[in-house]
XYZ file of C-alpha atoms in Angstrom:
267
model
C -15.652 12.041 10.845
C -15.226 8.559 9.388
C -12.504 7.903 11.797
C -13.497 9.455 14.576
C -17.469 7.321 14.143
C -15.514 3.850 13.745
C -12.617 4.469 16.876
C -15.316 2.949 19.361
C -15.043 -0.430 17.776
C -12.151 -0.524 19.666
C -14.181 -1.773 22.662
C -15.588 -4.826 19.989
C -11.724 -6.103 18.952
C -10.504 -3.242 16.404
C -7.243 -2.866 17.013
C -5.757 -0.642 14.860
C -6.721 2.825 12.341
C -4.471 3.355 9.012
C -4.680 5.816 6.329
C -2.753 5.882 2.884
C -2.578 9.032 1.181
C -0.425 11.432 -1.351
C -0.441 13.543 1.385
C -1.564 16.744 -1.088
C -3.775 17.959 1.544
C -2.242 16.590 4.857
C -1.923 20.246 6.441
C -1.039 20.579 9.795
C -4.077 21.252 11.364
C -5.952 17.993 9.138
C -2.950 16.080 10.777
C -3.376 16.824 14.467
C -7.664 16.274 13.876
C -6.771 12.883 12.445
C -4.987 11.918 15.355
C -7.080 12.884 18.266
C -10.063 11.075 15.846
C -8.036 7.934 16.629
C -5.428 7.532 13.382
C -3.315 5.406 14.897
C -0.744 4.957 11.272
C -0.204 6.747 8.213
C 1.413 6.114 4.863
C 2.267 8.787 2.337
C 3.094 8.094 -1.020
C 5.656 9.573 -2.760
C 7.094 8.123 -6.132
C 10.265 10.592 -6.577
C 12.433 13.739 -5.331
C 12.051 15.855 -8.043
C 9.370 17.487 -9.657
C 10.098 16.320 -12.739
C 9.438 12.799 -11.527
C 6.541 13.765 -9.133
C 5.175 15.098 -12.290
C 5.616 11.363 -14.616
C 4.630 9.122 -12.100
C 1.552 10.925 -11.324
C 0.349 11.956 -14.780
C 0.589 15.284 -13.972
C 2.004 18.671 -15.898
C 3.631 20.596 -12.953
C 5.016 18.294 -9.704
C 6.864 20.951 -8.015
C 3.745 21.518 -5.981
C 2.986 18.259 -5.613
C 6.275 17.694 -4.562
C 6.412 20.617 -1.698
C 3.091 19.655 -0.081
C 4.052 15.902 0.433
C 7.190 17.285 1.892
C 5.325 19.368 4.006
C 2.707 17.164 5.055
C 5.601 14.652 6.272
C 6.568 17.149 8.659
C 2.530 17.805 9.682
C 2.550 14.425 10.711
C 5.504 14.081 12.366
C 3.998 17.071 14.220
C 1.153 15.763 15.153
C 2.233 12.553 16.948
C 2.186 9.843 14.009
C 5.931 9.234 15.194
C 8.040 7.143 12.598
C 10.120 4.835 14.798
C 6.847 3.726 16.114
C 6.304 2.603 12.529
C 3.208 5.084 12.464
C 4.682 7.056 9.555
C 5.757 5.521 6.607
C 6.462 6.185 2.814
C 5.301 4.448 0.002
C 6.779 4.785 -3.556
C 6.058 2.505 -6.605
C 9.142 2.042 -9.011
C 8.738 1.332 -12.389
C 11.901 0.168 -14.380
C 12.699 3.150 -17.162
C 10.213 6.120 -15.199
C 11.063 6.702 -11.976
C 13.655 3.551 -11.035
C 16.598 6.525 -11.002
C 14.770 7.574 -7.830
C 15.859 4.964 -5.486
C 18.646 6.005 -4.238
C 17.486 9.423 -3.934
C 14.086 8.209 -2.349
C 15.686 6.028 0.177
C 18.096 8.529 1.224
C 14.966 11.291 2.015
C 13.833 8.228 3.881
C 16.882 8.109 6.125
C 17.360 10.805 6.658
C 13.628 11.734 8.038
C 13.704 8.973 9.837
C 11.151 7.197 8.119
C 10.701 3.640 6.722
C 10.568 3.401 2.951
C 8.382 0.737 1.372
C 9.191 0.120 -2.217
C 6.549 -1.496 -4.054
C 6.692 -3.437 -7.447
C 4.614 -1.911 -10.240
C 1.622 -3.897 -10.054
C -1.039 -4.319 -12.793
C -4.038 -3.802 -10.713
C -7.163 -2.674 -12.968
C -6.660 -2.005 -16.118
C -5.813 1.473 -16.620
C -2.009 1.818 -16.178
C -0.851 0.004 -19.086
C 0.971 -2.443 -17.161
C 3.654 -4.674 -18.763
C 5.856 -6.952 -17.027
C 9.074 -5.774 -18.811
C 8.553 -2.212 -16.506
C 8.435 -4.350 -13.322
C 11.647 -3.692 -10.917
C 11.970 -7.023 -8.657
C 12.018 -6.361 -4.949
C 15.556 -8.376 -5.402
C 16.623 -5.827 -7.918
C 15.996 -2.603 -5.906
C 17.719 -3.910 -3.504
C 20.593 -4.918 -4.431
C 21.413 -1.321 -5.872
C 20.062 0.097 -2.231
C 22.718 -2.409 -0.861
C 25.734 -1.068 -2.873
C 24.910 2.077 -1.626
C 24.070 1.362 2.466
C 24.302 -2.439 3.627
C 21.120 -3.822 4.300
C 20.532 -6.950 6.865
C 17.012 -9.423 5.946
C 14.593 -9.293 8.816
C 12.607 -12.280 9.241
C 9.183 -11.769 7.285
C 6.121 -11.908 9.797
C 3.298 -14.021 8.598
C 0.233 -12.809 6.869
C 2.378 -9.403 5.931
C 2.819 -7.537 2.420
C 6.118 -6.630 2.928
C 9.716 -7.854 3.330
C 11.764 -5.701 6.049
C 15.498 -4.783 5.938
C 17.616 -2.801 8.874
C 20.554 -0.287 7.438
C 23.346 -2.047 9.174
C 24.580 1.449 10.113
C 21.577 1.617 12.834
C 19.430 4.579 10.139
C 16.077 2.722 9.730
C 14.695 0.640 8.091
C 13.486 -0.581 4.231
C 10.685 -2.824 2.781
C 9.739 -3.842 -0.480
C 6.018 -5.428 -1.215
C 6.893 -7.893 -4.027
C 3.603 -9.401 -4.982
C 4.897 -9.718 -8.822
C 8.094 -11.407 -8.094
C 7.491 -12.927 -4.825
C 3.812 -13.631 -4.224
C 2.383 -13.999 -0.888
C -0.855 -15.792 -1.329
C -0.519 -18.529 0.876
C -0.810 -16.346 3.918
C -2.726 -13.451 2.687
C -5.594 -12.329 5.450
C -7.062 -9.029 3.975
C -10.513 -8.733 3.037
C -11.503 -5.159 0.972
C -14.500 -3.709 1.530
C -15.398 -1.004 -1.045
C -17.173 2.528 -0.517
C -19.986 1.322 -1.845
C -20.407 -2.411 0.521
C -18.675 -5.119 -2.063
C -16.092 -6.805 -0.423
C -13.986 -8.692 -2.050
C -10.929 -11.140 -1.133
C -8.117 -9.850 -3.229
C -6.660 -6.959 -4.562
C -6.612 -8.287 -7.807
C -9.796 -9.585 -8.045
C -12.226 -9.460 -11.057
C -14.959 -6.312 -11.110
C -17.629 -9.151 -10.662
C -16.580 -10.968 -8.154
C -17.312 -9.479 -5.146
C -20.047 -10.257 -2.338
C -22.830 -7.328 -1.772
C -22.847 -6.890 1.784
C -25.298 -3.663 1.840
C -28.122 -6.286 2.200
C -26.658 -7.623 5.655
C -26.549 -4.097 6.881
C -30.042 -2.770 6.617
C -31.850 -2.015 10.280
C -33.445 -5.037 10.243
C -30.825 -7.178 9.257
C -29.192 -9.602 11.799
C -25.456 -9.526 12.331
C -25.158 -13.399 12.490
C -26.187 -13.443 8.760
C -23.841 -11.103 7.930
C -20.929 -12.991 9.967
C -22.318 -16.327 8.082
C -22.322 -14.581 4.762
C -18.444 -12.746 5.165
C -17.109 -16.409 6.732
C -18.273 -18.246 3.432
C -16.546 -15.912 1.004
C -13.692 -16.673 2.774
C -13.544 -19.972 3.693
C -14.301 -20.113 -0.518
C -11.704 -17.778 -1.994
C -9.382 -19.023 -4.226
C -7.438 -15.932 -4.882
C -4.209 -16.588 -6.090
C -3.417 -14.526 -9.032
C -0.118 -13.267 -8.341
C 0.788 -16.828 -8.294
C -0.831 -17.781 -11.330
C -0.208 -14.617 -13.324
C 1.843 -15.575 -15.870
C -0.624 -18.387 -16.972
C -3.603 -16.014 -16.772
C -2.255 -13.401 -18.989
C -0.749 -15.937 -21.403
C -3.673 -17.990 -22.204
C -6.071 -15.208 -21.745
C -8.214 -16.420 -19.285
C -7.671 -13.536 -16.590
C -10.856 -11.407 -16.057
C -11.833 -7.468 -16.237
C -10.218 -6.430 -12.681
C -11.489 -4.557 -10.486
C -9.732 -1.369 -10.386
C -7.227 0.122 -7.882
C -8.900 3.080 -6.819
C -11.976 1.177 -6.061
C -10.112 -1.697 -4.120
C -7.567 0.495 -2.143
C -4.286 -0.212 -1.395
């Protein structure tokens, strides 16, 4: 429904619909209704191959469900018309060094041989929840230097403004990216603005809990949209987000503030 209300936009500039998901309740028939809503991309996440991995990663007792209903909904996609070498399927898998880092191989290979582009992402300490420690971070170099011992990997030129680094399998099977914003921060160039649920947007995904702008009072019925153009172009021509760059110095003198968390900030 959400889709399907915002898809006219397209006539005011919106170019482009994307979904993340675990996929646990992609079935086919949710699949094909996303796309004729207008879902133009989608990106499942998937953190292992085996249940037993499905299972750690996702805090969970039992992953061989999990497991089979990603799977699955890969396939309910594909179905549907969200067609991989298009780059409108995609899987996303967070590694974290003694968990789930024995999965790369084994997740890149699934990757290939679907057809689909793997994005390997660095275990990030967004929010405060996950216990995050740097020692547990895998560097984007790191994962892919054992992905290169296995299939030889050629650098594509990053794109500006983009999360992720690109690689082509010299042996013509897809592609590979990593989103490094531990190791390799991308600050400098960083365009996204998050809007929450609940109308706080805020200019970074690592932003503190209280520093987001309340944009529900620009979007009443009698509210005029030049105010709330004024208001959004502030906050950004103000932010001075750059914690992945300053990290280190945050966290060792202290000074870094409650985060926001992940699963109210997206992806």
């Amino acid at each position: 429904e959400l889709i399907t209300a915002i898809n006219p936009l397209r006539n005011q500039g919106l170019s482009d619909i994307a979904l993340t998901s675990n996929g646990f309740l992609l079935n086919g028939e949710r699949a094909h209704r996303l796309r004729k809503a207008g879902l133009n991309r989608i990106s499942l996440s998937l953190d292992g191959t085996t249940a037993d991995s499905v299972a750690r990663m996702a805090g969970i007792k039992h992953g061989e469900l999990h497991l089979a209903q990603v799977l699955a909904a890969i396939g309910h996609a594909r179905s549907a018309g969200f067609d991989p070498a298009k780059g409108d399927l995609k899987l996303n898998a967070v590694i974290e060094k003694g968990k789930n880092d024995n999965q790369l191989l084994p997740l890149a290979e699934l990757a290939r041989n679907e057809g689909i582009e793997l994005r390997l992402i660095e275990y990030m300490d967004v929010g405060n929840r996950n216990g995050w420690q740097p020692e547990a971070v895998l560097t984007s170099a790191e994962m892919i230097a054992v992905i290169n011992k296995q299939w030889t990997l050629e650098p594509i030129k990053r794109k500006s403004a983009t999360t992720a680094k690109r690689w082509k399998y010299t042996d013509s099977k897809g592609y590979l990216a990593t989103i490094a914003s531990i190791s390799e921060p991308f600050c400098g160039d960083c365009n996204r603005l998050r809007v929450t649920a609940n109308g706080i947007a805020y200019t970074c995904l690592f932003a503190s809990q209280n520093s987001g702008l309340d944009l529900r009072d620009y979007l009443q019925a009698n509210s005029c949209s030049g105010d709330l153009k004024e208001a959004i172009g502030k906050l950004w021509g103000n932010r001075s987000d750059r914690y992945s760059e300053q990290r280190e110095q945050q966290l060792k003198s202290g000074s870094r503030k409650a985060p926001a968390e992940m699963a109210l900030l997206g992806g």
